[in-house]
Amino acid sequence: MKTFMCGAILSVFCAVASAQAQSTATQDNSSFEMPAVDWLLVQSAPQASFDGKTLTLKGINPKIVMFADRPDRMTGSVDSQSFVDNWNKGKDSMEKDPPNATLSTIADGKEVLSVVELTSPKLEGDTLSYSVRLLQGTPPNEGTMATLFIDWWTGPRGGICRHNAWGNVYCVPSYGRYPNPAYYN
């Protein structure tokens, strides 16, 4: 009898918890306007080169991962072409306040880290190049498995964010392409 009662209580508890979780996930699944936050960006490419003034990423991923941890934990992505096209747009543009970035790459079998300031991006096909000013270390002339961590991008004003079932937020900048969040609800 005790086993039956414990099982019944556990079943009721699980049913209530499950219903509550489904209700919360459904409530939070509506889209909302992307807030202005300081995004961190990650670009990756299988090859990188540096000629003393220009950093070139060859085979660049067409999507740039973006994430923020304040005021909320959010993730998102922006396509590389839109990122470059909008480099000089807005009062907080990267052209006006060039970002710092850390480049991690492999050269001669060893990880090489360097910190640079990025300016003047150019995207041609899957090759992205930046003019750079060295801040710390020196990128290798040739490297593989390149990852560029870009600091503090306020991002475009506007875009769509959505909560997922786990309470995380995923955002996509609009660059004027989307009418408004109500369109997606």
N, CA, C and O of each residue as an XYZ file, in Angstrom:
740
protein
N       0.812     -1.187      0.000
C       0.000      0.000      0.000
C       0.866      1.265      0.000
O       0.579      2.229     -0.709
N       1.953      1.239      0.827
C       2.851      2.389      0.859
C       3.486      2.610     -0.512
O       3.619      3.747     -0.964
N       3.874      1.529     -1.164
C       4.487      1.628     -2.490
C       3.496      2.240     -3.472
O       3.861      3.086     -4.288
N       2.230      1.802     -3.386
C       1.201      2.329     -4.283
C       1.007      3.830     -4.045
O       0.927      4.594     -5.006
N       0.930      4.263     -2.787
C       0.725      5.677     -2.460
C       1.913      6.524     -2.910
O       1.734      7.608     -3.466
N       3.120      6.029     -2.669
C       4.321      6.765     -3.103
C       4.333      6.894     -4.626
O       4.660      7.949     -5.171
N       3.973      5.811     -5.295
C       3.916      5.840     -6.760
C       2.865      6.809     -7.254
O       3.103      7.542     -8.213
N       1.700      6.826     -6.613
C       0.618      7.730     -7.013
C       1.030      9.186     -6.795
O       0.803     10.032     -7.659
N       1.630      9.475     -5.652
C       2.073     10.847     -5.360
C       3.149     11.276     -6.354
O       3.112     12.399     -6.856
N       4.098     10.403     -6.640
C       5.151     10.709     -7.601
C       4.559     10.950     -8.986
O       5.000     11.863     -9.685
N       3.588     10.168     -9.396
C       2.938     10.331    -10.696
C       2.237     11.678    -10.799
O       2.356     12.371    -11.809
N       1.502     12.050     -9.743
C       0.808     13.342     -9.738
C       1.827     14.475     -9.789
O       1.648     15.431    -10.544
N       2.890     14.381     -8.998
C       3.934     15.409     -8.998
C       4.537     15.564    -10.395
O       4.690     16.688    -10.873
N       4.882     14.458    -11.055
C       5.481     14.495    -12.395
C       4.510     15.091    -13.407
O       4.922     15.863    -14.272
N       3.234     14.746    -13.312
C       2.235     15.275    -14.241
C       2.084     16.780    -14.081
O       1.999     17.499    -15.077
N       2.048     17.273    -12.835
C       1.917     18.703    -12.582
C       3.169     19.438    -13.059
O       3.068     20.483    -13.701
N       4.342     18.899    -12.749
C       5.601     19.537    -13.162
C       5.699     19.583    -14.681
O       6.123     20.594    -15.240
N       5.318     18.519    -15.347
C       5.367     18.469    -16.803
C       4.414     19.483    -17.415
O       4.782     20.194    -18.350
N       3.200     19.557    -16.898
C       2.219     20.521    -17.405
C       2.695     21.943    -17.190
O       2.523     22.800    -18.056
N       3.299     22.197    -16.029
C       3.796     23.531    -15.734
C       4.950     23.893    -16.664
O       5.019     25.027    -17.138
N       5.855     22.955    -16.936
C       6.982     23.205    -17.838
C       6.486     23.474    -19.248
O       6.999     24.372    -19.915
N       5.498     22.715    -19.719
C       4.960     22.931    -21.057
C       4.275     24.282    -21.137
O       4.395     24.983    -22.142
N       3.555     24.655    -20.082
C       2.875     25.939    -20.054
C       3.885     27.083    -20.117
O       3.677     28.054    -20.845
N       4.975     26.973    -19.360
C       6.005     28.004    -19.360
C       6.670     28.105    -20.717
O       6.887     29.209    -21.217
N       7.001     26.967    -21.328
C       7.654     26.983    -22.635
C       6.745     27.632    -23.664
O       7.219     28.399    -24.503
N       5.455     27.346    -23.621
C       4.522     27.937    -24.568
C       4.417     29.438    -24.347
O       4.384     30.199    -25.314
N       4.363     29.882    -23.092
C       4.263     31.298    -22.787
C       5.478     32.060    -23.303
O       5.331     33.144    -23.868
N       6.669     31.510    -23.116
C       7.898     32.212    -23.435
C       8.316     32.081    -24.895
O       9.378     32.584    -25.262
N       7.533     31.434    -25.732
C       7.947     31.185    -27.104
C       7.602     32.335    -28.037
O       7.816     32.210    -29.243
N       7.084     33.437    -27.542
C       6.757     34.555    -28.424
C       8.019     35.350    -28.730
O       8.959     35.376    -27.936
N       8.027     35.993    -29.885
C       9.198     36.778    -30.267
C       9.097     38.177    -29.667
O       8.016     38.639    -29.300
N      10.242     38.833    -29.578
C      10.274     40.196    -29.063
C      11.427     40.928    -29.723
O      12.335     40.310    -30.279
N      11.381     42.248    -29.657
C      12.400     43.098    -30.269
C      13.768     42.820    -29.652
O      13.894     42.706    -28.432
N      14.788     42.711    -30.496
C      16.146     42.464    -30.011
C      16.637     43.692    -29.255
O      16.664     44.787    -29.816
N      17.028     43.529    -27.986
C      17.492     44.681    -27.212
C      18.910     45.096    -27.617
O      19.661     44.314    -28.198
N      19.247     46.323    -27.300
C      20.613     46.795    -27.518
C      21.467     46.267    -26.370
O      21.305     46.689    -25.226
N      22.366     45.352    -26.674
C      23.280     44.796    -25.678
C      24.672     44.749    -26.292
O      24.832     44.925    -27.500
N      25.654     44.516    -25.475
C      27.023     44.366    -25.948
C      27.249     42.908    -26.331
O      27.383     42.043    -25.465
N      27.290     42.644    -27.625
C      27.474     41.287    -28.133
C      28.957     40.970    -28.266
O      29.760     41.849    -28.578
N      29.311     39.738    -28.035
C      30.634     39.212    -28.353
C      30.442     38.333    -29.580
O      29.456     37.601    -29.671
N      31.372     38.398    -30.521
C      31.234     37.694    -31.794
C      32.356     36.677    -31.970
O      33.467     36.869    -31.477
N      32.050     35.593    -32.679
C      33.043     34.563    -32.962
C      32.993     34.238    -34.448
O      31.970     33.792    -34.967
N      34.114     34.468    -35.123
C      34.249     34.117    -36.538
C      35.248     32.970    -36.632
O      36.233     32.933    -35.895
N      34.988     32.038    -37.540
C      35.914     30.913    -37.680
C      36.192     30.636    -39.152
O      35.355     30.869    -40.025
N      37.396     30.132    -39.394
C      37.829     29.802    -40.757
C      38.927     28.744    -40.675
O      39.681     28.715    -39.703
N      39.026     27.882    -41.672
C      40.070     26.857    -41.641
C      41.482     27.399    -41.859
O      42.458     26.748    -41.487
N      41.600     28.600    -42.465
C      42.931     29.168    -42.728
C      42.955     30.658    -42.419
O      41.954     31.355    -42.583
N      44.105     31.132    -41.971
C      44.326     32.557    -41.735
C      45.717     32.922    -42.222
O      46.634     32.101    -42.205
N      45.858     34.173    -42.659
C      47.181     34.671    -43.028
C      47.300     36.124    -42.564
O      46.305     36.825    -42.379
N      48.553     36.548    -42.383
C      48.830     37.901    -41.914
C      50.066     38.398    -42.630
O      51.100     37.730    -42.636
N      49.960     39.602    -43.248
C      51.099     40.146    -44.003
C      51.742     41.349    -43.309
O      52.522     42.075    -43.925
N      51.426     41.559    -42.056
C      51.978     42.696    -41.330
C      50.965     43.814    -41.147
O      51.076     44.602    -40.208
N      49.965     43.894    -42.044
C      48.937     44.927    -41.953
C      47.529     44.377    -42.123
O      46.565     44.952    -41.618
N      47.414     43.260    -42.838
C      46.101     42.712    -43.162
C      45.981     41.287    -42.637
O      46.845     40.442    -42.874
N      44.888     41.043    -41.917
C      44.544     39.706    -41.452
C      43.495     39.161    -42.410
O      42.473     39.806    -42.646
N      43.741     37.972    -42.963
C      42.822     37.363    -43.922
C      42.383     36.004    -43.412
O      43.207     35.151    -43.082
N      41.066     35.816    -43.352
C      40.469     34.541    -42.971
C      39.907     33.900    -44.226
O      39.020     34.458    -44.873
N      40.426     32.722    -44.573
C      40.019     32.031    -45.805
C      39.092     30.876    -45.464
O      39.376     30.081    -44.567
N      37.964     30.791    -46.198
C      36.975     29.759    -45.923
C      36.080     30.147    -44.751
O      35.598     29.285    -44.015
N      35.863     31.448    -44.584
C      35.098     31.959    -43.434
C      33.716     31.322    -43.381
O      33.061     31.134    -44.406
N      33.295     31.000    -42.188
C      31.945     30.492    -41.983
C      30.966     31.595    -42.393
O      31.172     32.749    -42.017
N      29.914     31.284    -43.144
C      28.984     32.337    -43.578
C      28.175     32.945    -42.429
O      27.582     34.011    -42.596
N      28.140     32.294    -41.284
C      27.437     32.830    -40.118
C      28.434     33.155    -39.018
O      29.385     32.409    -38.782
N      28.208     34.261    -38.359
C      29.015     34.675    -37.222
C      28.188     34.405    -35.970
O      27.044     34.849    -35.873
N      28.754     33.693    -35.029
C      28.079     33.420    -33.765
C      28.188     34.666    -32.895
O      29.249     35.286    -32.820
N      27.100     35.027    -32.243
C      27.121     36.158    -31.318
C      26.494     35.717    -30.005
O      25.566     34.909    -29.989
N      27.011     36.259    -28.899
C      26.445     35.921    -27.599
C      26.645     37.082    -26.635
O      27.544     37.907    -26.798
N      25.783     37.122    -25.631
C      25.873     38.138    -24.583
C      25.521     37.466    -23.261
O      24.741     36.515    -23.226
N      26.095     37.963    -22.191
C      25.742     37.407    -20.890
C      25.143     38.453    -19.964
O      24.782     38.139    -18.829
N      25.031     39.690    -20.431
C      24.433     40.746    -19.627
C      23.612     41.649    -20.513
O      24.096     41.979    -21.595
N      22.443     42.071    -20.168
C      21.759     41.787    -18.918
C      21.150     40.377    -18.891
O      20.846     39.863    -17.815
N      20.971     39.751    -20.051
C      20.447     38.389    -20.131
C      21.417     37.542    -20.934
O      22.197     38.059    -21.733
N      21.361     36.241    -20.717
C      22.148     35.327    -21.542
C      21.409     35.128    -22.852
O      20.284     34.628    -22.883
N      22.067     35.533    -23.936
C      21.453     35.434    -25.253
C      22.477     34.937    -26.245
O      23.674     35.181    -26.092
N      22.006     34.239    -27.263
C      22.852     33.813    -28.371
C      22.180     34.254    -29.658
O      21.017     34.657    -29.664
N      22.917     34.173    -30.724
C      22.350     34.525    -32.017
C      23.369     34.306    -33.108
O      24.452     33.767    -32.880
N      23.005     34.728    -34.280
C      23.934     34.659    -35.404
C      23.617     35.794    -36.362
O      22.494     36.295    -36.414
N      24.608     36.177    -37.098
C      24.466     37.197    -38.127
C      25.262     36.705    -39.321
O      26.346     36.145    -39.155
N      24.737     36.908    -40.527
C      25.515     36.439    -41.667
C      26.677     37.399    -41.917
O      26.579     38.602    -41.673
N      27.761     36.842    -42.403
C      29.009     37.595    -42.567
C      28.835     38.793    -43.487
O      29.395     39.857    -43.225
N      28.065     38.637    -44.561
C      27.881     39.745    -45.507
C      27.155     40.914    -44.850
O      27.555     42.063    -45.037
N      26.102     40.648    -44.090
C      25.385     41.730    -43.399
C      26.278     42.413    -42.376
O      26.220     43.631    -42.209
N      27.099     41.633    -41.696
C      28.033     42.182    -40.716
C      28.977     43.185    -41.383
O      29.169     44.290    -40.877
N      29.557     42.802    -42.501
C      30.482     43.688    -43.223
C      29.745     44.894    -43.790
O      30.225     46.022    -43.685
N      28.567     44.656    -44.399
C      27.799     45.749    -45.001
C      27.392     46.804    -43.986
O      27.239     47.974    -44.335
N      27.216     46.404    -42.738
C      26.743     47.324    -41.705
C      27.842     47.788    -40.756
O      27.548     48.367    -39.710
N      29.085     47.546    -41.101
C      30.239     47.918    -40.279
C      30.226     49.411    -39.941
O      30.574     49.795    -38.825
N      29.831     50.247    -40.889
C      29.899     51.699    -40.704
C      28.543     52.336    -40.425
O      28.417     53.557    -40.515
N      27.539     51.555    -40.095
C      26.190     52.088    -39.881
C      25.932     52.358    -38.398
O      26.383     51.606    -37.534
N      25.210     53.429    -38.116
C      24.769     53.733    -36.759
C      25.755     54.561    -35.966
O      26.933     54.664    -36.305
N      25.237     55.151    -34.893
C      26.092     56.012    -34.063
C      27.122     55.215    -33.272
O      28.135     55.769    -32.845
N      26.876     53.909    -33.071
C      27.819     53.048    -32.359
C      28.530     52.103    -33.313
O      28.837     50.969    -32.946
N      28.795     52.554    -34.527
C      29.355     51.661    -35.541
C      30.773     51.220    -35.185
O      31.485     51.875    -34.424
N      31.148     50.096    -35.760
C      32.505     49.594    -35.547
C      33.526     50.463    -36.278
O      34.698     50.493    -35.902
N      33.097     51.153    -37.295
C      34.008     52.066    -37.983
C      34.401     53.215    -37.052
O      35.559     53.632    -37.030
N      33.429     53.727    -36.281
C      33.704     54.838    -35.365
C      34.470     54.392    -34.124
O      35.263     55.154    -33.571
N      34.233     53.162    -33.690
C      34.896     52.628    -32.495
C      35.386     51.211    -32.818
O      34.731     50.231    -32.461
N      36.539     51.102    -33.495
C      37.006     49.783    -33.942
C      37.146     48.787    -32.793
O      37.673     49.120    -31.731
N      36.671     47.569    -33.015
C      36.723     46.560    -31.954
C      38.101     45.929    -31.820
O      38.875     45.865    -32.774
N      38.380     45.468    -30.616
C      39.534     44.612    -30.384
C      39.102     43.174    -30.639
O      37.922     42.839    -30.532
N      40.056     42.342    -30.973
C      39.747     40.934    -31.200
C      40.964     40.098    -30.844
O      42.104     40.545    -30.966
N      40.701     38.891    -30.406
C      41.771     37.925    -30.165
C      41.695     36.875    -31.260
O      40.643     36.283    -31.499
N      42.815     36.654    -31.918
C      42.908     35.624    -32.941
C      43.609     34.418    -32.333
O      44.710     34.523    -31.794
N      42.946     33.271    -32.430
C      43.544     32.002    -32.029
C      43.714     31.176    -33.287
O      42.747     30.924    -34.006
N      44.941     30.755    -33.554
C      45.205     29.953    -34.743
C      46.332     28.967    -34.455
O      47.061     29.108    -33.473
N      46.461     27.976    -35.315
C      47.510     26.975    -35.167
C      48.573     27.215    -36.239
O      48.264     27.287    -37.429
N      49.820     27.338    -35.806
C      50.946     27.498    -36.728
C      52.070     26.578    -36.258
O      52.447     26.587    -35.087
N      52.590     25.799    -37.173
C      53.657     24.848    -36.843
C      53.267     23.946    -35.668
O      54.098     23.618    -34.821
N      51.991     23.551    -35.631
C      51.511     22.634    -34.610
C      51.273     23.242    -33.240
O      50.964     22.517    -32.294
N      51.410     24.565    -33.110
C      51.223     25.226    -31.819
C      50.174     26.322    -31.930
O      50.039     26.979    -32.963
N      49.423     26.505    -30.823
C      48.451     27.590    -30.795
C      49.176     28.925    -30.681
O      50.107     29.079    -29.891
N      48.729     29.885    -31.485
C      49.278     31.232    -31.441
C      48.120     32.182    -31.158
O      47.118     32.184    -31.874
N      48.264     32.985    -30.112
C      47.248     33.979    -29.759
C      47.805     35.370    -30.012
O      48.963     35.653    -29.703
N      46.978     36.229    -30.572
C      47.370     37.619    -30.749
C      46.129     38.487    -30.596
O      45.010     38.045    -30.858
N      46.342     39.719    -30.172
C      45.248     40.665    -29.981
C      45.451     41.801    -30.974
O      46.543     42.356    -31.096
N      44.373     42.136    -31.683
C      44.440     43.148    -32.733
C      43.242     44.090    -32.622
O      42.245     43.778    -31.972
N      43.362     45.238    -33.264
C      42.231     46.127    -33.470
C      41.834     45.979    -34.934
O      42.684     46.055    -35.821
N      40.548     45.767    -35.188
C      40.055     45.499    -36.537
C      39.480     46.752    -37.188
O      38.748     47.513    -36.555
N      39.821     46.959    -38.463
C      39.217     48.025    -39.262
C      39.035     47.524    -40.691
O      39.624     46.518    -41.088
N      38.224     48.229    -41.447
C      38.064     48.048    -42.896
C      37.858     46.604    -43.342
O      38.688     46.079    -44.083
N      36.781     45.946    -42.917
C      36.558     44.568    -43.374
C      36.185     44.518    -44.850
O      35.506     45.405    -45.367
N      36.642     43.467    -45.513
C      36.296     43.223    -46.919
C      35.985     41.744    -47.062
O      36.788     40.890    -46.686
N      34.813     41.449    -47.608
C      34.397     40.065    -47.813
C      34.289     39.815    -49.304
O      33.520     40.477    -50.001
N      35.065     38.854    -49.792
C      35.019     38.446    -51.194
C      34.842     36.940    -51.222
O      35.776     36.185    -50.949
N      33.622     36.508    -51.559
C      33.328     35.083    -51.518
C      33.418     34.586    -50.086
O      32.705     35.069    -49.207
N      34.302     33.614    -49.856
C      34.464     33.100    -48.487
C      35.783     33.565    -47.861
O      36.306     32.918    -46.953
N      36.317     34.689    -48.352
C      37.550     35.261    -47.806
C      37.243     36.615    -47.189
O      36.777     37.529    -47.870
N      37.509     36.735    -45.894
C      37.266     37.965    -45.151
C      38.606     38.530    -44.704
O      39.417     37.825    -44.102
N      38.834     39.807    -45.003
C      40.094     40.434    -44.574
C      39.789     41.696    -43.780
O      38.793     42.381    -44.011
N      40.671     41.974    -42.849
C      40.610     43.184    -42.030
C      41.971     43.867    -42.077
O      43.004     43.200    -42.126
N      41.969     45.202    -42.062
C      43.183     45.931    -41.727
C      43.288     45.839    -40.213
O      42.285     45.956    -39.510
N      44.508     45.628    -39.706
C      44.651     45.458    -38.262
C      45.782     46.315    -37.707
O      46.743     46.658    -38.397
N      45.624     46.641    -36.442
C      46.686     47.266    -35.660
C      46.994     46.275    -34.555
O      46.098     45.863    -33.818
N      48.253     45.892    -34.436
C      48.647     44.917    -33.419
C      48.591     45.544    -32.035
O      49.073     46.657    -31.820
N      47.994     44.809    -31.100
C      47.936     45.247    -29.708
C      48.779     44.356    -28.803
O      49.365     44.825    -27.827
N      48.835     43.058    -29.138
C      49.631     42.117    -28.346
C      49.923     40.899    -29.195
O      49.026     40.362    -29.844
N      51.170     40.459    -29.196
C      51.546     39.295    -29.992
C      51.535     39.621    -31.480
O      51.249     40.750    -31.879
N      51.849     38.626    -32.287
C      51.850     38.781    -33.730
C      51.218     37.553    -34.364
O      51.653     36.433    -34.098
N      50.197     37.741    -35.201
C      49.625     36.582    -35.898
C      50.680     35.930    -36.783
O      51.580     36.614    -37.271
N      50.587     34.628    -36.996
C      51.544     33.966    -37.886
C      51.276     34.356    -39.342
O      50.168     34.755    -39.700
N      52.321     34.233    -40.178
C      52.129     34.509    -41.606
C      51.053     33.610    -42.198
O      50.252     34.049    -43.023
N      51.038     32.344    -41.771
C      50.030     31.368    -42.210
C      49.620     30.544    -40.999
O      50.465     30.147    -40.196
N      48.320     30.287    -40.868
C      47.836     29.469    -39.764
C      46.580     28.713    -40.168
O      45.945     29.026    -41.174
N      46.233     27.711    -39.366
C      45.025     26.927    -39.615
C      44.110     27.006    -38.397
O      44.492     27.509    -37.340
N      42.895     26.496    -38.575
C      41.912     26.461    -37.480
C      41.809     27.820    -36.785
O      41.973     27.921    -35.569
N      41.539     28.852    -37.566
C      41.502     30.214    -37.041
C      40.152     30.535    -36.420
O      39.100     30.242    -36.987
N      40.208     31.143    -35.243
C      39.005     31.640    -34.584
C      39.292     33.060    -34.123
O      40.295     33.324    -33.460
N      38.397     33.963    -34.483
C      38.539     35.374    -34.135
C      37.432     35.729    -33.150
O      36.250     35.630    -33.479
N      37.814     36.143    -31.943
C      36.871     36.524    -30.897
C      36.818     38.052    -30.848
O      37.781     38.702    -30.440
N      35.693     38.615    -31.266
C      35.548     40.070    -31.382
C      34.781     40.595    -30.171
O      33.742     40.055    -29.792
N      35.317     41.660    -29.574
C      34.801     42.205    -28.327
C      33.827     43.356    -28.557
O      34.070     44.235    -29.384
N      32.728     43.337    -27.819
C      31.799     44.448    -27.644
C      31.240     45.049    -28.919
O      31.664     46.123    -29.346
N      30.309     44.373    -29.512
C      29.567     44.913    -30.646
C      28.175     45.233    -30.146
O      27.452     44.333    -29.717
N      27.783     46.498    -30.192
C      26.452     46.875    -29.739
C      25.414     46.351    -30.711
O      24.277     46.085    -30.321
N      25.783     46.204    -31.949
C      24.887     45.595    -32.921
C      23.876     46.555    -33.478
O      23.752     47.692    -33.021
N      23.150     46.085    -34.477
C      22.158     46.942    -35.108
C      20.967     47.137    -34.184
O      20.681     46.289    -33.338
N      20.304     48.209    -34.343
C      19.063     48.410    -33.597
C      17.980     47.648    -34.348
O      17.692     47.930    -35.511
N      17.410     46.713    -33.684
C      16.334     45.952    -34.304
C      16.732     44.536    -34.591
O      17.895     44.233    -34.854
N      15.770     43.693    -34.537
C      15.957     42.283    -34.777
C      14.921     41.528    -33.981
O      14.115     42.119    -33.262
N      14.947     40.252    -34.112
C      13.960     39.402    -33.475
C      14.660     38.459    -32.503
O      15.677     37.851    -32.838
N      14.112     38.343    -31.304
C      14.592     37.376    -30.321
C      13.428     36.467    -29.948
O      12.261     36.843    -30.063
N      13.766     35.278    -29.503
C      12.741     34.312    -29.118
C      13.286     33.452    -27.986
O      14.432     33.007    -28.043
N      12.481     33.215    -26.965
C      12.823     32.281    -25.893
C      12.616     30.868    -26.412
O      11.679     30.613    -27.169
N      13.487     29.947    -26.010
C      13.236     28.550    -26.354
C      12.709     27.826    -25.120
O      12.545     28.425    -24.057
N      12.449     26.540    -25.273
C      11.830     25.758    -24.197
C      12.692     25.681    -22.937
O      12.174     25.385    -21.860
N      13.986     25.940    -23.048
C      14.887     25.838    -21.906
C      15.133     27.187    -21.255
O      15.937     27.291    -20.329
N      14.450     28.220    -21.727
C      14.591     29.541    -21.134
C      15.706     30.375    -21.727
O      15.924     31.502    -21.282
N      16.424     29.858    -22.721
C      17.472     30.626    -23.377
C      16.853     31.557    -24.414
O      15.704     31.373    -24.817
N      17.608     32.542    -24.837
C      17.133     33.497    -25.831
C      18.031     33.408    -27.056
O      19.257     33.406    -26.939
N      17.411     33.332    -28.240
C      18.146     33.318    -29.508
C      17.695     34.527    -30.311
O      16.494     34.757    -30.454
N      18.638     35.306    -30.840
C      18.327     36.550    -31.550
C      18.925     36.554    -32.950
O      19.951     35.924    -33.209
N      18.259     37.278    -33.848
C      18.756     37.489    -35.208
C      18.590     38.971    -35.520
O      17.467     39.476    -35.506
N      19.700     39.691    -35.807
C      19.584     41.110    -36.171
C      18.773     41.264    -37.451
O      18.827     40.404    -38.331
N      18.028     42.346    -37.557
C      17.144     42.512    -38.710
C      17.766     43.285    -39.857
O      17.486     42.990    -41.019
N      18.598     44.263    -39.561
C      19.118     45.156    -40.585
C      17.984     45.674    -41.466
O      18.158     45.857    -42.671
N      16.810     45.911    -40.849
C      15.671     46.464    -41.571
C      14.888     45.461    -42.396
O      13.941     45.846    -43.081
N      15.256     44.167    -42.352
C      14.578     43.174    -43.184
C      13.233     42.740    -42.624
O      12.344     42.372    -43.391
N      13.061     42.774    -41.317
C      11.850     42.240    -40.710
C      10.938     43.395    -40.322
O      11.416     44.413    -39.823
N       9.644     43.257    -40.541
C       8.732     44.366    -40.231
C       8.685     44.706    -38.749
O       8.965     45.848    -38.384
N       8.345     43.771    -37.893
C       8.360     43.985    -36.452
C       8.073     42.658    -35.774
O       7.609     41.723    -36.427
N       8.342     42.552    -34.457
C       8.170     41.276    -33.783
C       6.753     40.707    -33.866
O       6.579     39.489    -33.873
N       5.737     41.577    -33.929
C       4.363     41.084    -33.979
C       4.127     40.223    -35.222
O       3.246     39.363    -35.223
N       4.895     40.449    -36.256
C       4.780     39.683    -37.500
C       5.032     38.207    -37.263
O       4.480     37.365    -37.971
N       5.870     37.874    -36.262
C       6.258     36.481    -36.013
C       5.435     35.806    -34.939
O       5.619     34.611    -34.706
N       4.544     36.507    -34.277
C       3.731     35.902    -33.208
C       2.469     35.301    -33.768
O       1.664     34.748    -33.019
